[in-house]
mmCIF file of C-alpha atoms in Angstrom:
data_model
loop_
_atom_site.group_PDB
_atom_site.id
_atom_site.type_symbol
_atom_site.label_atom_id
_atom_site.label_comp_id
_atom_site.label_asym_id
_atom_site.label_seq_id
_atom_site.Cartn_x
_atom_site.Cartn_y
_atom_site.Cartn_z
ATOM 1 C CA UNK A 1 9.942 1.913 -14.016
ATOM 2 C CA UNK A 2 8.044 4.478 -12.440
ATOM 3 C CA UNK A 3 4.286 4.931 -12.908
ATOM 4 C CA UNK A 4 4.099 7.436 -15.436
ATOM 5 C CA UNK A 5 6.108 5.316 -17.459
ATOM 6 C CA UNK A 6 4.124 2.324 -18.098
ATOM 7 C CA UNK A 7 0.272 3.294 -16.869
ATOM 8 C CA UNK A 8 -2.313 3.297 -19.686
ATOM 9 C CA UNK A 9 -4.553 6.428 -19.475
ATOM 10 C CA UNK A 10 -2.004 8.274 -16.515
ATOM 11 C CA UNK A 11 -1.429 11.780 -17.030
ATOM 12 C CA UNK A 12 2.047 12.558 -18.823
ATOM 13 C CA UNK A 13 2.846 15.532 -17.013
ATOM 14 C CA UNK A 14 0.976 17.995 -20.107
ATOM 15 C CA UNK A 15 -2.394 17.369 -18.885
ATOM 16 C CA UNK A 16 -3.358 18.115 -14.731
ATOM 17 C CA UNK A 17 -5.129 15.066 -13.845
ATOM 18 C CA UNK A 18 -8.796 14.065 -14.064
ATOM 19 C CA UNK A 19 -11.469 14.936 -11.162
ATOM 20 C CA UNK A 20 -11.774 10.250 -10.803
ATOM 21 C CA UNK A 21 -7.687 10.430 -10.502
ATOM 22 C CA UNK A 22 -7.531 13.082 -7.710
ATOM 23 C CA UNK A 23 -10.221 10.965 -5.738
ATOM 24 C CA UNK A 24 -8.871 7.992 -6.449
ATOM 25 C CA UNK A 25 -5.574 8.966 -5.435
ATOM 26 C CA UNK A 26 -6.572 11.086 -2.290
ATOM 27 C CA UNK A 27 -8.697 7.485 -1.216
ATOM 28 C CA UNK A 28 -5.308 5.928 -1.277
ATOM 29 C CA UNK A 29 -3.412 8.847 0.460
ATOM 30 C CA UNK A 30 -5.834 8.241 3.278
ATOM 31 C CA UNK A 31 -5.785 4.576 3.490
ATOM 32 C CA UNK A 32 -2.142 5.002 3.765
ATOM 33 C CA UNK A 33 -1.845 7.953 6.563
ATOM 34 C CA UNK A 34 -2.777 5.773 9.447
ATOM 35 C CA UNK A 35 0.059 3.693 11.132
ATOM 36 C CA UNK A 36 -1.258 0.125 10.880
ATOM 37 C CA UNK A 37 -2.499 -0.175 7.244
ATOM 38 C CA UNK A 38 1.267 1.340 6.374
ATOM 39 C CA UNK A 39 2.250 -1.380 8.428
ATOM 40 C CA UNK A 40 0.247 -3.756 6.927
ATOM 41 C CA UNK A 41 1.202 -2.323 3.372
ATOM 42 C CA UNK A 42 5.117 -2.478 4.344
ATOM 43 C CA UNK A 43 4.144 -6.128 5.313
ATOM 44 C CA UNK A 44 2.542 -7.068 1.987
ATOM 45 C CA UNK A 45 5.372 -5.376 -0.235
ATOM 46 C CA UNK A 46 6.850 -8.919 -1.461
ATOM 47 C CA UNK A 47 4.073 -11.435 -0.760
ATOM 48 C CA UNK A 48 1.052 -12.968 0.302
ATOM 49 C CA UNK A 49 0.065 -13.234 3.987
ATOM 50 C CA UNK A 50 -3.220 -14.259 5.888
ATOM 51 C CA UNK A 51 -4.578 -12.331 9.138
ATOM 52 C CA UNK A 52 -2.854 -14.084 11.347
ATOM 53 C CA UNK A 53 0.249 -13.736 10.351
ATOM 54 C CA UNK A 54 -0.400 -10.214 9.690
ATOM 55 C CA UNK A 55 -1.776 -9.532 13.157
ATOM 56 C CA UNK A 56 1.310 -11.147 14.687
ATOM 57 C CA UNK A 57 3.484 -8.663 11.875
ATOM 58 C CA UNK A 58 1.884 -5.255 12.905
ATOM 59 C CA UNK A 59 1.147 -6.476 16.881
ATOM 60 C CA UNK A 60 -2.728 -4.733 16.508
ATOM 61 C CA UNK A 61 -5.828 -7.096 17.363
ATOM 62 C CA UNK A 62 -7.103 -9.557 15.107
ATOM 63 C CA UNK A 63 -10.535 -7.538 14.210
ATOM 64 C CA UNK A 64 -8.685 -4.145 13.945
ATOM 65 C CA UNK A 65 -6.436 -5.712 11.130
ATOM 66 C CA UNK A 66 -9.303 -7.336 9.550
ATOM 67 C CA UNK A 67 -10.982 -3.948 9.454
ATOM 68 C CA UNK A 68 -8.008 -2.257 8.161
ATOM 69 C CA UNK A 69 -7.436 -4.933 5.501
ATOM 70 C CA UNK A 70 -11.244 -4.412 4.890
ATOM 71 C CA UNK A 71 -10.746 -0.710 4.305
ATOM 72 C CA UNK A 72 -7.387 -0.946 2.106
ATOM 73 C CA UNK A 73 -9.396 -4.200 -0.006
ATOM 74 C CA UNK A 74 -12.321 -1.553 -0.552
ATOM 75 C CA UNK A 75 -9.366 1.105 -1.538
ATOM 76 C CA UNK A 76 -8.322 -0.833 -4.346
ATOM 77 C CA UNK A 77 -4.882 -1.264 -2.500
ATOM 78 C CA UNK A 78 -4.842 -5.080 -1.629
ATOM 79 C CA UNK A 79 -6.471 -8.063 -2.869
ATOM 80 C CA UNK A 80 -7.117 -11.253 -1.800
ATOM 81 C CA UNK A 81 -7.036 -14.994 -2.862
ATOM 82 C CA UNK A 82 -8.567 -18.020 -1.494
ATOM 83 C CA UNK A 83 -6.003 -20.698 -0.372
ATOM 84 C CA UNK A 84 -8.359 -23.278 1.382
ATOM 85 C CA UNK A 85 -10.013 -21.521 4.700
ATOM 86 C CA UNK A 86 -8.055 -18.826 4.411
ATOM 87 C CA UNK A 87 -7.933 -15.916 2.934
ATOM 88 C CA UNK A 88 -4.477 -14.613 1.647
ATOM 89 C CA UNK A 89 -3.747 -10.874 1.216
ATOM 90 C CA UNK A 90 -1.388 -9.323 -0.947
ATOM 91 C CA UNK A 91 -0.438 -5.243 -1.752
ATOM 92 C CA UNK A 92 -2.267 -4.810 -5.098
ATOM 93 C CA UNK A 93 0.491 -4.383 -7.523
ATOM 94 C CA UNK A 94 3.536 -2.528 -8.071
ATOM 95 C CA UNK A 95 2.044 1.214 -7.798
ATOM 96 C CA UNK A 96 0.998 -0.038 -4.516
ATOM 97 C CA UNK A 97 4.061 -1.188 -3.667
ATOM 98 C CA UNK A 98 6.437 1.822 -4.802
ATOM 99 C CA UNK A 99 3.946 4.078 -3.369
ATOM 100 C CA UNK A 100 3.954 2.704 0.251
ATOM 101 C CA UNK A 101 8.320 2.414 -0.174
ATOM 102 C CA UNK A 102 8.644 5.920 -1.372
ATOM 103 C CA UNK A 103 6.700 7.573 1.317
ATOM 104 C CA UNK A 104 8.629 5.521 3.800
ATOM 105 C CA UNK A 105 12.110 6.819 2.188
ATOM 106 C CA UNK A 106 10.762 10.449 2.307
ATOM 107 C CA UNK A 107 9.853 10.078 5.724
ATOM 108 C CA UNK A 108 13.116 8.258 6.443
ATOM 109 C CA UNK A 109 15.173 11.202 4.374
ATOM 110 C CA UNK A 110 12.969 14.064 6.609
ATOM 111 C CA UNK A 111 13.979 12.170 10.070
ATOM 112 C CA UNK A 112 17.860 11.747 9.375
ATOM 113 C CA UNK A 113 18.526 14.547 7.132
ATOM 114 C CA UNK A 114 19.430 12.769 4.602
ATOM 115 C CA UNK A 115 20.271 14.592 1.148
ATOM 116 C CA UNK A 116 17.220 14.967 -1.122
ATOM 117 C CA UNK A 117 16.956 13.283 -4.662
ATOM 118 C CA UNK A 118 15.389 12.520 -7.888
#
């Protein structure tokens, strides 16, 4: 269920992590602290999507999304298919996934005060 728990090679909570983890991770961190790849992210949580449809989702210019779906792609944090012409994006897994959810429920628990939880 949660990342430790099924992750070959992740840290188990005895060892700190490895220097390639803390980058890796950090890279990710990054990609997700500005407002339209989150957006983006959010918008690839449960499926595939091309630019378009993803330009109309987050309301940013076509070539800004394609450079932030550039930037997450070369992050590790979507992939792509070919369907045709187009190219369909999709959040790279379920890490990815619980990763962009849980830092919008901590942000979401900070702005109404919600109780805090394991």
């Amino acid at each position: 269920m949660y990342a430790r728990d099924n992750a070959a090679g992740a840290s188990d909570g005895q060892q700190p992590p490895s220097g390639a983890q803390v980058d890796a991770a950090v890279t990710a961190l990054r990609m997700l602290a500005d407002p339209t790849r989150l957006r983006l992210l959010w918008e690839l949580r449960d499926g595939e999507h091309d630019v378009t449809t993803l330009t109309a989702a987050v309301g940013a210019a076509r070539p800004a999304v394609s450079q932030h779906l550039g930037k997450l792609l070369l992050a590790g944090l979507v992939s792509t298919r070919r369907d045709g012409r187009r190219v369909l994006y999709r959040a790279r897994g379920g890490h990815v996934r619980r990763l962009v959810l849980e830092a919008l429920y901590a942000a979401d628990h900070h702005l109404t005060g919600a109780p805090e939880h394991d």
